[in-house]
mmCIF file of N, CA and C and ligand atoms in Angstrom:
data_model
loop_
_atom_site.group_PDB
_atom_site.id
_atom_site.type_symbol
_atom_site.label_atom_id
_atom_site.label_comp_id
_atom_site.label_asym_id
_atom_site.label_seq_id
_atom_site.Cartn_x
_atom_site.Cartn_y
_atom_site.Cartn_z
ATOM 1 N N MET A 296 -16.288 2.443 -0.798
ATOM 2 C CA MET A 296 -16.976 2.648 -2.190
ATOM 3 C C MET A 296 -17.233 1.228 -2.761
ATOM 4 N N SER A 297 -18.377 1.035 -3.220
ATOM 5 C CA SER A 297 -18.857 -0.389 -3.373
ATOM 6 C C SER A 297 -18.146 -1.059 -4.624
ATOM 7 N N ASP A 298 -17.756 -0.352 -5.619
ATOM 8 C CA ASP A 298 -17.085 -1.036 -6.789
ATOM 9 C C ASP A 298 -15.507 -0.910 -6.802
ATOM 10 N N CYS A 299 -14.992 -0.665 -5.560
ATOM 11 C CA CYS A 299 -13.498 -0.417 -5.585
ATOM 12 C C CYS A 299 -12.920 -1.784 -5.026
ATOM 13 N N ILE A 300 -11.991 -2.308 -5.827
ATOM 14 C CA ILE A 300 -11.310 -3.521 -5.556
ATOM 15 C C ILE A 300 -10.648 -3.508 -4.191
ATOM 16 N N PHE A 301 -10.005 -2.396 -3.838
ATOM 17 C CA PHE A 301 -9.250 -2.419 -2.587
ATOM 18 C C PHE A 301 -10.205 -2.269 -1.369
ATOM 19 N N CYS A 302 -11.301 -1.591 -1.505
ATOM 20 C CA CYS A 302 -12.279 -1.527 -0.480
ATOM 21 C C CYS A 302 -12.844 -2.982 -0.219
ATOM 22 N N LYS A 303 -13.053 -3.662 -1.321
ATOM 23 C CA LYS A 303 -13.499 -5.098 -1.189
ATOM 24 C C LYS A 303 -12.489 -5.978 -0.540
ATOM 25 N N ILE A 304 -11.200 -5.781 -0.880
ATOM 26 C CA ILE A 304 -10.093 -6.583 -0.172
ATOM 27 C C ILE A 304 -10.009 -6.106 1.357
ATOM 28 N N ALA A 305 -10.155 -4.836 1.581
ATOM 29 C CA ALA A 305 -10.188 -4.441 3.055
ATOM 30 C C ALA A 305 -11.336 -5.056 3.857
ATOM 31 N N LYS A 306 -12.480 -5.254 3.149
ATOM 32 C CA LYS A 306 -13.577 -5.852 3.857
ATOM 33 C C LYS A 306 -13.650 -7.406 3.789
ATOM 34 N N GLY A 307 -12.623 -7.934 3.140
ATOM 35 C CA GLY A 307 -12.664 -9.374 2.984
ATOM 36 C C GLY A 307 -13.536 -9.924 1.946
ATOM 37 N N GLU A 308 -14.137 -9.087 1.100
ATOM 38 C CA GLU A 308 -15.062 -9.575 0.217
ATOM 39 C C GLU A 308 -14.425 -10.030 -1.078
ATOM 40 N N VAL A 309 -13.058 -9.701 -1.200
ATOM 41 C CA VAL A 309 -12.213 -10.182 -2.359
ATOM 42 C C VAL A 309 -11.024 -10.829 -1.641
ATOM 43 N N PRO A 310 -10.774 -12.103 -1.912
ATOM 44 C CA PRO A 310 -9.597 -12.667 -1.166
ATOM 45 C C PRO A 310 -8.328 -12.079 -1.567
ATOM 46 N N SER A 311 -7.403 -12.124 -0.549
ATOM 47 C CA SER A 311 -6.035 -11.621 -0.782
ATOM 48 C C SER A 311 -5.127 -12.298 0.218
ATOM 49 N N GLU A 312 -3.823 -12.249 0.041
ATOM 50 C CA GLU A 312 -2.970 -12.769 1.018
ATOM 51 C C GLU A 312 -2.709 -11.733 2.054
ATOM 52 N N LEU A 313 -3.663 -11.675 2.974
ATOM 53 C CA LEU A 313 -3.701 -10.605 4.081
ATOM 54 C C LEU A 313 -2.601 -10.811 5.119
ATOM 55 N N LEU A 314 -1.793 -9.810 5.377
ATOM 56 C CA LEU A 314 -0.600 -9.950 6.299
ATOM 57 C C LEU A 314 -0.876 -9.210 7.594
ATOM 58 N N LEU A 315 -1.617 -8.136 7.580
ATOM 59 C CA LEU A 315 -1.773 -7.268 8.707
ATOM 60 C C LEU A 315 -3.158 -6.616 8.642
ATOM 61 N N GLU A 316 -3.914 -6.668 9.684
ATOM 62 C CA GLU A 316 -5.181 -5.834 9.800
ATOM 63 C C GLU A 316 -5.184 -5.046 11.141
ATOM 64 N N LYS A 317 -5.427 -3.742 11.064
ATOM 65 C CA LYS A 317 -5.557 -2.896 12.102
ATOM 66 C C LYS A 317 -6.851 -2.204 11.992
ATOM 67 N N GLU A 318 -7.206 -1.475 12.973
ATOM 68 C CA GLU A 318 -8.667 -0.742 12.976
ATOM 69 C C GLU A 318 -8.835 0.051 11.717
ATOM 70 N N ASN A 319 -7.790 0.674 11.218
ATOM 71 C CA ASN A 319 -8.020 1.586 10.108
ATOM 72 C C ASN A 319 -7.262 1.273 8.841
ATOM 73 N N LEU A 320 -6.613 0.072 8.795
ATOM 74 C CA LEU A 320 -5.707 -0.262 7.606
ATOM 75 C C LEU A 320 -5.634 -1.784 7.498
ATOM 76 N N VAL A 321 -5.199 -2.166 6.254
ATOM 77 C CA VAL A 321 -4.790 -3.607 6.016
ATOM 78 C C VAL A 321 -3.536 -3.520 5.154
ATOM 79 N N ALA A 322 -2.776 -4.725 5.288
ATOM 80 C CA ALA A 322 -1.585 -4.925 4.315
ATOM 81 C C ALA A 322 -1.685 -6.245 3.738
ATOM 82 N N PHE A 323 -1.426 -6.402 2.460
ATOM 83 C CA PHE A 323 -1.608 -7.626 1.716
ATOM 84 C C PHE A 323 -0.585 -7.700 0.597
ATOM 85 N N ARG A 324 -0.248 -8.946 0.158
ATOM 86 C CA ARG A 324 0.750 -9.125 -1.000
ATOM 87 C C ARG A 324 0.132 -8.590 -2.355
ATOM 88 N N ASP A 325 0.872 -7.968 -3.008
ATOM 89 C CA ASP A 325 0.510 -7.518 -4.469
ATOM 90 C C ASP A 325 0.428 -8.849 -5.286
ATOM 91 N N LEU A 326 -0.650 -8.676 -6.067
ATOM 92 C CA LEU A 326 -1.029 -9.844 -7.018
ATOM 93 C C LEU A 326 0.091 -10.047 -8.015
ATOM 94 N N ASN A 327 0.824 -9.033 -8.487
ATOM 95 C CA ASN A 327 1.835 -9.110 -9.552
ATOM 96 C C ASN A 327 3.113 -8.563 -9.001
ATOM 97 N N PRO A 328 3.899 -9.345 -8.109
ATOM 98 C CA PRO A 328 4.947 -8.726 -7.483
ATOM 99 C C PRO A 328 6.152 -8.300 -8.293
ATOM 100 N N GLN A 329 6.641 -7.132 -7.997
ATOM 101 C CA GLN A 329 7.754 -6.527 -8.738
ATOM 102 C C GLN A 329 9.147 -6.820 -8.116
ATOM 103 N N ALA A 330 9.172 -7.365 -6.899
ATOM 104 C CA ALA A 330 10.271 -7.747 -6.057
ATOM 105 C C ALA A 330 9.950 -8.799 -5.163
ATOM 106 N N PRO A 331 10.959 -9.549 -4.625
ATOM 107 C CA PRO A 331 10.645 -10.574 -3.739
ATOM 108 C C PRO A 331 9.644 -10.305 -2.649
ATOM 109 N N THR A 332 9.757 -9.047 -2.045
ATOM 110 C CA THR A 332 8.749 -8.608 -1.147
ATOM 111 C C THR A 332 8.034 -7.456 -1.946
ATOM 112 N N HIS A 333 6.690 -7.683 -2.193
ATOM 113 C CA HIS A 333 5.912 -6.531 -2.712
ATOM 114 C C HIS A 333 4.533 -6.588 -1.995
ATOM 115 N N ILE A 334 4.434 -5.680 -0.975
ATOM 116 C CA ILE A 334 3.331 -5.590 -0.215
ATOM 117 C C ILE A 334 2.583 -4.126 -0.373
ATOM 118 N N LEU A 335 1.248 -4.310 -0.367
ATOM 119 C CA LEU A 335 0.455 -3.023 -0.395
ATOM 120 C C LEU A 335 -0.161 -2.699 0.989
ATOM 121 N N VAL A 336 -0.014 -1.541 1.378
ATOM 122 C CA VAL A 336 -0.628 -1.087 2.620
ATOM 123 C C VAL A 336 -1.665 -0.016 2.414
ATOM 124 N N ILE A 337 -2.866 -0.232 2.758
ATOM 125 C CA ILE A 337 -4.019 0.560 2.314
ATOM 126 C C ILE A 337 -4.893 0.975 3.551
ATOM 127 N N PRO A 338 -5.463 2.156 3.458
ATOM 128 C CA PRO A 338 -6.414 2.640 4.512
ATOM 129 C C PRO A 338 -7.680 1.827 4.182
ATOM 130 N N LYS A 339 -8.498 1.489 5.293
ATOM 131 C CA LYS A 339 -9.804 1.005 5.097
ATOM 132 C C LYS A 339 -10.794 1.956 4.425
ATOM 133 N N LYS A 340 -10.464 3.241 4.839
ATOM 134 C CA LYS A 340 -11.287 4.344 4.291
ATOM 135 C C LYS A 340 -10.930 4.564 2.845
ATOM 136 N N HIS A 341 -11.980 4.779 2.023
ATOM 137 C CA HIS A 341 -11.697 4.956 0.665
ATOM 138 C C HIS A 341 -11.307 6.398 0.352
ATOM 139 N N ILE A 342 -9.897 6.463 0.097
ATOM 140 C CA ILE A 342 -9.313 7.742 -0.299
ATOM 141 C C ILE A 342 -8.693 7.527 -1.706
ATOM 142 N N VAL A 343 -9.061 8.242 -2.669
ATOM 143 C CA VAL A 343 -8.591 7.985 -4.044
ATOM 144 C C VAL A 343 -7.124 7.927 -4.200
ATOM 145 N N SER A 344 -6.502 9.125 -3.758
ATOM 146 C CA SER A 344 -4.979 9.116 -3.761
ATOM 147 C C SER A 344 -4.625 10.184 -2.789
ATOM 148 N N LEU A 345 -3.276 10.346 -2.673
ATOM 149 C CA LEU A 345 -2.753 11.356 -1.718
ATOM 150 C C LEU A 345 -3.376 12.759 -2.026
ATOM 151 N N ASP A 346 -3.621 12.954 -3.268
ATOM 152 C CA ASP A 346 -4.229 14.311 -3.633
ATOM 153 C C ASP A 346 -5.526 14.475 -2.957
ATOM 154 N N GLN A 347 -6.276 13.490 -2.655
ATOM 155 C CA GLN A 347 -7.642 13.632 -2.086
ATOM 156 C C GLN A 347 -7.577 13.548 -0.482
ATOM 157 N N ALA A 348 -6.416 13.232 0.055
ATOM 158 C CA ALA A 348 -6.273 13.216 1.527
ATOM 159 C C ALA A 348 -6.461 14.539 2.158
ATOM 160 N N GLU A 349 -6.987 14.615 3.334
ATOM 161 C CA GLU A 349 -7.249 15.886 4.024
ATOM 162 C C GLU A 349 -6.650 15.934 5.349
ATOM 163 N N ALA A 350 -6.643 17.068 5.974
ATOM 164 C CA ALA A 350 -6.089 17.248 7.350
ATOM 165 C C ALA A 350 -6.560 16.235 8.276
ATOM 166 N N GLU A 351 -7.888 15.889 8.216
ATOM 167 C CA GLU A 351 -8.427 14.850 9.116
ATOM 168 C C GLU A 351 -7.809 13.513 8.887
ATOM 169 N N ASP A 352 -7.064 13.306 7.825
ATOM 170 C CA ASP A 352 -6.406 12.005 7.619
ATOM 171 C C ASP A 352 -4.928 11.950 8.172
ATOM 172 N N ARG A 353 -4.496 12.948 8.873
ATOM 173 C CA ARG A 353 -3.072 13.036 9.246
ATOM 174 C C ARG A 353 -2.789 11.782 10.023
ATOM 175 N N ASP A 354 -3.477 11.388 11.052
ATOM 176 C CA ASP A 354 -3.124 10.248 11.919
ATOM 177 C C ASP A 354 -3.107 9.031 11.002
ATOM 178 N N LEU A 355 -4.123 8.870 10.185
ATOM 179 C CA LEU A 355 -4.198 7.721 9.279
ATOM 180 C C LEU A 355 -2.939 7.573 8.438
ATOM 181 N N LEU A 356 -2.561 8.742 7.875
ATOM 182 C CA LEU A 356 -1.326 8.613 6.935
ATOM 183 C C LEU A 356 -0.075 8.194 7.778
ATOM 184 N N GLY A 357 0.049 8.687 8.981
ATOM 185 C CA GLY A 357 1.079 8.270 9.881
ATOM 186 C C GLY A 357 1.018 6.753 10.168
ATOM 187 N N ASP A 358 -0.155 6.329 10.516
ATOM 188 C CA ASP A 358 -0.408 4.905 10.828
ATOM 189 C C ASP A 358 0.013 4.011 9.543
ATOM 190 N N LEU A 359 -0.331 4.495 8.368
ATOM 191 C CA LEU A 359 0.063 3.679 7.179
ATOM 192 C C LEU A 359 1.507 3.579 7.043
ATOM 193 N N LEU A 360 2.277 4.639 7.240
ATOM 194 C CA LEU A 360 3.722 4.654 7.177
ATOM 195 C C LEU A 360 4.347 3.631 8.249
ATOM 196 N N LEU A 361 3.758 3.782 9.452
ATOM 197 C CA LEU A 361 4.244 2.913 10.405
ATOM 198 C C LEU A 361 3.983 1.429 10.167
ATOM 199 N N ALA A 362 2.830 1.187 9.548
ATOM 200 C CA ALA A 362 2.568 -0.198 9.094
ATOM 201 C C ALA A 362 3.570 -0.691 8.029
ATOM 202 N N VAL A 363 3.883 0.217 7.104
ATOM 203 C CA VAL A 363 4.853 -0.099 6.128
ATOM 204 C C VAL A 363 6.207 -0.634 6.871
ATOM 205 N N GLN A 364 6.620 0.221 7.892
ATOM 206 C CA GLN A 364 7.834 -0.006 8.557
ATOM 207 C C GLN A 364 7.691 -1.420 9.328
ATOM 208 N N GLU A 365 6.522 -1.634 9.856
ATOM 209 C CA GLU A 365 6.271 -2.889 10.582
ATOM 210 C C GLU A 365 6.368 -4.137 9.586
ATOM 211 N N MET A 366 5.884 -3.957 8.438
ATOM 212 C CA MET A 366 5.883 -5.067 7.394
ATOM 213 C C MET A 366 7.325 -5.285 7.021
ATOM 214 N N ALA A 367 8.140 -4.097 6.767
ATOM 215 C CA ALA A 367 9.451 -4.278 6.395
ATOM 216 C C ALA A 367 10.278 -5.046 7.407
ATOM 217 N N GLN A 368 9.991 -4.770 8.731
ATOM 218 C CA GLN A 368 10.736 -5.419 9.707
ATOM 219 C C GLN A 368 10.327 -6.936 9.863
ATOM 220 N N ARG A 369 9.073 -7.236 9.553
ATOM 221 C CA ARG A 369 8.626 -8.626 9.583
ATOM 222 C C ARG A 369 9.235 -9.438 8.356
ATOM 223 N N GLU A 370 9.521 -8.623 7.264
ATOM 224 C CA GLU A 370 10.063 -9.300 6.107
ATOM 225 C C GLU A 370 11.558 -9.320 6.075
ATOM 226 N N ASN A 371 12.162 -8.750 7.162
ATOM 227 C CA ASN A 371 13.626 -8.894 7.365
ATOM 228 C C ASN A 371 14.296 -8.122 6.198
ATOM 229 N N LEU A 372 13.806 -6.948 5.932
ATOM 230 C CA LEU A 372 14.441 -6.145 4.914
ATOM 231 C C LEU A 372 15.569 -5.198 5.443
ATOM 232 N N GLU A 373 16.572 -5.834 6.162
ATOM 233 C CA GLU A 373 17.569 -5.054 6.786
ATOM 234 C C GLU A 373 18.445 -4.324 5.755
ATOM 235 N N MET A 374 18.567 -4.899 4.541
ATOM 236 C CA MET A 374 19.314 -4.321 3.500
ATOM 237 C C MET A 374 18.664 -3.063 2.813
ATOM 238 N N GLY A 375 17.465 -2.779 3.248
ATOM 239 C CA GLY A 375 16.704 -1.593 2.818
ATOM 240 C C GLY A 375 15.627 -1.969 1.921
ATOM 241 N N TYR A 376 14.775 -0.993 1.634
ATOM 242 C CA TYR A 376 13.594 -1.303 0.784
ATOM 243 C C TYR A 376 13.135 0.042 0.243
ATOM 244 N N ARG A 377 12.074 0.028 -0.563
ATOM 245 C CA ARG A 377 11.530 1.332 -1.170
ATOM 246 C C ARG A 377 10.051 1.280 -0.881
ATOM 247 N N VAL A 378 9.624 2.505 -0.676
ATOM 248 C CA VAL A 378 8.109 2.780 -0.443
ATOM 249 C C VAL A 378 7.750 3.733 -1.534
ATOM 250 N N VAL A 379 6.716 3.235 -2.262
ATOM 251 C CA VAL A 379 6.211 3.923 -3.427
ATOM 252 C C VAL A 379 4.771 4.329 -3.388
ATOM 253 N N LEU A 380 4.468 5.499 -3.671
ATOM 254 C CA LEU A 380 3.136 6.062 -3.686
ATOM 255 C C LEU A 380 2.774 6.689 -4.998
ATOM 256 N N ASN A 381 2.102 5.961 -5.862
ATOM 257 C CA ASN A 381 1.807 6.381 -7.206
ATOM 258 C C ASN A 381 0.538 7.269 -7.117
ATOM 259 N N ILE A 382 0.509 8.407 -7.826
ATOM 260 C CA ILE A 382 -0.567 9.296 -7.775
ATOM 261 C C ILE A 382 -1.010 9.642 -9.208
ATOM 262 N N GLY A 383 -2.269 9.364 -9.621
ATOM 263 C CA GLY A 383 -2.773 9.723 -10.869
ATOM 264 C C GLY A 383 -2.145 9.204 -12.051
ATOM 265 N N THR A 384 -2.506 9.552 -13.188
ATOM 266 C CA THR A 384 -2.134 8.941 -14.489
ATOM 267 C C THR A 384 -0.695 9.039 -14.736
ATOM 268 N N HIS A 385 -0.184 10.196 -14.632
ATOM 269 C CA HIS A 385 1.429 10.302 -14.869
ATOM 270 C C HIS A 385 2.206 9.654 -13.674
ATOM 271 N N GLY A 386 1.517 9.484 -12.523
ATOM 272 C CA GLY A 386 2.236 8.809 -11.315
ATOM 273 C C GLY A 386 2.166 7.316 -11.581
ATOM 274 N N GLY A 387 1.405 6.789 -12.496
ATOM 275 C CA GLY A 387 1.304 5.440 -12.782
ATOM 276 C C GLY A 387 0.290 4.683 -11.889
ATOM 277 N N GLN A 388 -0.619 5.501 -11.299
ATOM 278 C CA GLN A 388 -1.593 4.848 -10.411
ATOM 279 C C GLN A 388 -2.673 4.147 -11.196
ATOM 280 N N THR A 389 -2.868 2.797 -10.970
ATOM 281 C CA THR A 389 -3.905 2.084 -11.763
ATOM 282 C C THR A 389 -5.117 1.775 -10.856
ATOM 283 N N VAL A 390 -4.984 1.718 -9.566
ATOM 284 C CA VAL A 390 -6.051 1.398 -8.696
ATOM 285 C C VAL A 390 -6.415 2.749 -7.888
ATOM 286 N N PRO A 391 -7.591 3.255 -7.997
ATOM 287 C CA PRO A 391 -7.865 4.579 -7.395
ATOM 288 C C PRO A 391 -8.294 4.482 -5.944
ATOM 289 N N HIS A 392 -7.446 3.858 -5.221
ATOM 290 C CA HIS A 392 -7.688 3.765 -3.694
ATOM 291 C C HIS A 392 -6.232 3.828 -3.147
ATOM 292 N N LEU A 393 -5.893 4.875 -2.353
ATOM 293 C CA LEU A 393 -4.573 5.117 -1.947
ATOM 294 C C LEU A 393 -3.860 3.859 -1.364
ATOM 295 N N HIS A 394 -2.653 3.669 -1.824
ATOM 296 C CA HIS A 394 -1.962 2.516 -1.315
ATOM 297 C C HIS A 394 -0.430 2.814 -1.362
ATOM 298 N N PHE A 395 0.291 2.353 -0.277
ATOM 299 C CA PHE A 395 1.740 2.406 -0.348
ATOM 300 C C PHE A 395 2.139 1.027 -0.824
ATOM 301 N N HIS A 396 3.160 1.073 -1.768
ATOM 302 C CA HIS A 396 3.839 -0.189 -2.170
ATOM 303 C C HIS A 396 5.136 -0.248 -1.235
ATOM 304 N N LEU A 397 5.277 -1.479 -0.686
ATOM 305 C CA LEU A 397 6.591 -1.765 -0.018
ATOM 306 C C LEU A 397 7.362 -2.766 -0.919
ATOM 307 N N LEU A 398 8.452 -2.440 -1.393
ATOM 308 C CA LEU A 398 9.253 -3.267 -2.273
ATOM 309 C C LEU A 398 10.594 -3.538 -1.666
ATOM 310 N N GLY A 399 11.027 -4.754 -1.662
ATOM 311 C CA GLY A 399 12.288 -5.046 -1.096
ATOM 312 C C GLY A 399 12.737 -6.487 -1.405
ATOM 313 N N GLY A 400 13.878 -6.899 -1.000
ATOM 314 C CA GLY A 400 14.394 -8.238 -1.197
ATOM 315 C C GLY A 400 15.399 -8.309 -2.368
ATOM 316 N N ARG A 401 15.588 -7.220 -3.139
ATOM 317 C CA ARG A 401 16.602 -7.154 -4.156
ATOM 318 C C ARG A 401 16.957 -5.687 -4.255
ATOM 319 N N SER A 402 18.187 -5.532 -4.925
ATOM 320 C CA SER A 402 18.614 -4.062 -5.121
ATOM 321 C C SER A 402 17.666 -3.420 -6.147
ATOM 322 N N LEU A 403 17.192 -2.234 -5.846
ATOM 323 C CA LEU A 403 16.258 -1.621 -6.735
ATOM 324 C C LEU A 403 16.947 -0.501 -7.600
ATOM 325 N N GLN A 404 16.611 -0.267 -8.729
ATOM 326 C CA GLN A 404 17.241 0.754 -9.647
ATOM 327 C C GLN A 404 16.668 2.118 -9.353
ATOM 328 N N TRP A 405 17.386 3.203 -9.681
ATOM 329 C CA TRP A 405 16.991 4.504 -9.616
ATOM 330 C C TRP A 405 17.645 5.331 -10.737
ATOM 331 N N PRO A 406 16.933 6.183 -11.379
ATOM 332 C CA PRO A 406 15.599 6.613 -11.223
ATOM 333 C C PRO A 406 14.539 5.663 -11.785
ATOM 334 N N PRO A 407 13.341 5.571 -11.434
ATOM 335 C CA PRO A 407 12.277 4.772 -11.986
ATOM 336 C C PRO A 407 11.950 5.286 -13.395
ATOM 337 N N GLY A 408 11.262 4.569 -14.173
ATOM 338 C CA GLY A 408 10.986 4.837 -15.543
ATOM 339 C C GLY A 408 9.972 6.000 -15.665
HETATM 340 P P1 5GP B 48 -0.714 1.216 -8.743
HETATM 341 O O1 5GP B 48 -0.296 0.942 -10.156
HETATM 342 O O2 5GP B 48 -2.088 1.762 -8.716
HETATM 343 O O3 5GP B 48 0.288 2.008 -7.999
HETATM 344 O O4 5GP B 48 -0.648 -0.229 -7.940
HETATM 345 C C1 5GP B 48 -1.772 -1.028 -8.042
HETATM 346 C C2 5GP B 48 -1.161 -2.336 -7.598
HETATM 347 O O5 5GP B 48 -2.283 -3.259 -7.019
HETATM 348 C C3 5GP B 48 -0.481 -3.166 -8.749
HETATM 349 O O6 5GP B 48 0.935 -3.433 -8.323
HETATM 350 C C4 5GP B 48 -1.307 -4.372 -8.892
HETATM 351 O O7 5GP B 48 -0.511 -5.609 -9.194
HETATM 352 C C5 5GP B 48 -1.959 -4.581 -7.628
HETATM 353 N N1 5GP B 48 -3.400 -5.150 -7.703
HETATM 354 C C6 5GP B 48 -4.360 -4.890 -8.534
HETATM 355 N N2 5GP B 48 -5.350 -5.597 -8.386
HETATM 356 C C7 5GP B 48 -5.097 -6.426 -7.291
HETATM 357 C C8 5GP B 48 -5.880 -7.348 -6.494
HETATM 358 O O8 5GP B 48 -6.940 -7.740 -6.892
HETATM 359 N N3 5GP B 48 -5.213 -8.068 -5.613
HETATM 360 C C9 5GP B 48 -3.932 -7.760 -5.243
HETATM 361 N N4 5GP B 48 -3.311 -8.404 -4.235
HETATM 362 N N5 5GP B 48 -3.191 -6.724 -5.866
HETATM 363 C C10 5GP B 48 -3.821 -6.157 -6.850
HETATM 364 ZN ZN1 ZN B 49 -11.592 2.070 -2.194
#
């Protein structure tokens, strides 16, 4: 989608601290980190949120989670980490392009606000 910031990051049209690129996804550091490690893992395909994912996206969704795991290993998050998927207004989603947050490097509180 032409006016989507994450599509632009995925295409390299907007700069980011890119950490991982695969055929169907990219991972980059969040601009406004909420933990020592805060990485976003996104599909190159524009999917607004999990709500809009379809059966044909099954492999892509699996690849995204495995990329999150790969980034956690690279960041040495042996003490644990959190994976967050915000969906829609009540879910706190601000960028309408599906993205997994990988948060780690400190003890995280529960429940979220
Ligand atoms: P959401 O609130 O939609 O779950 O998360 C969006 C995330 O994207 C936020 O954590 C925000 O800091 C991050 N973000 C928004 N715009 C940019 C950007 O242009 N570059 C990067 N690296 N992160 C961004
Ligand atoms: Zn997009």
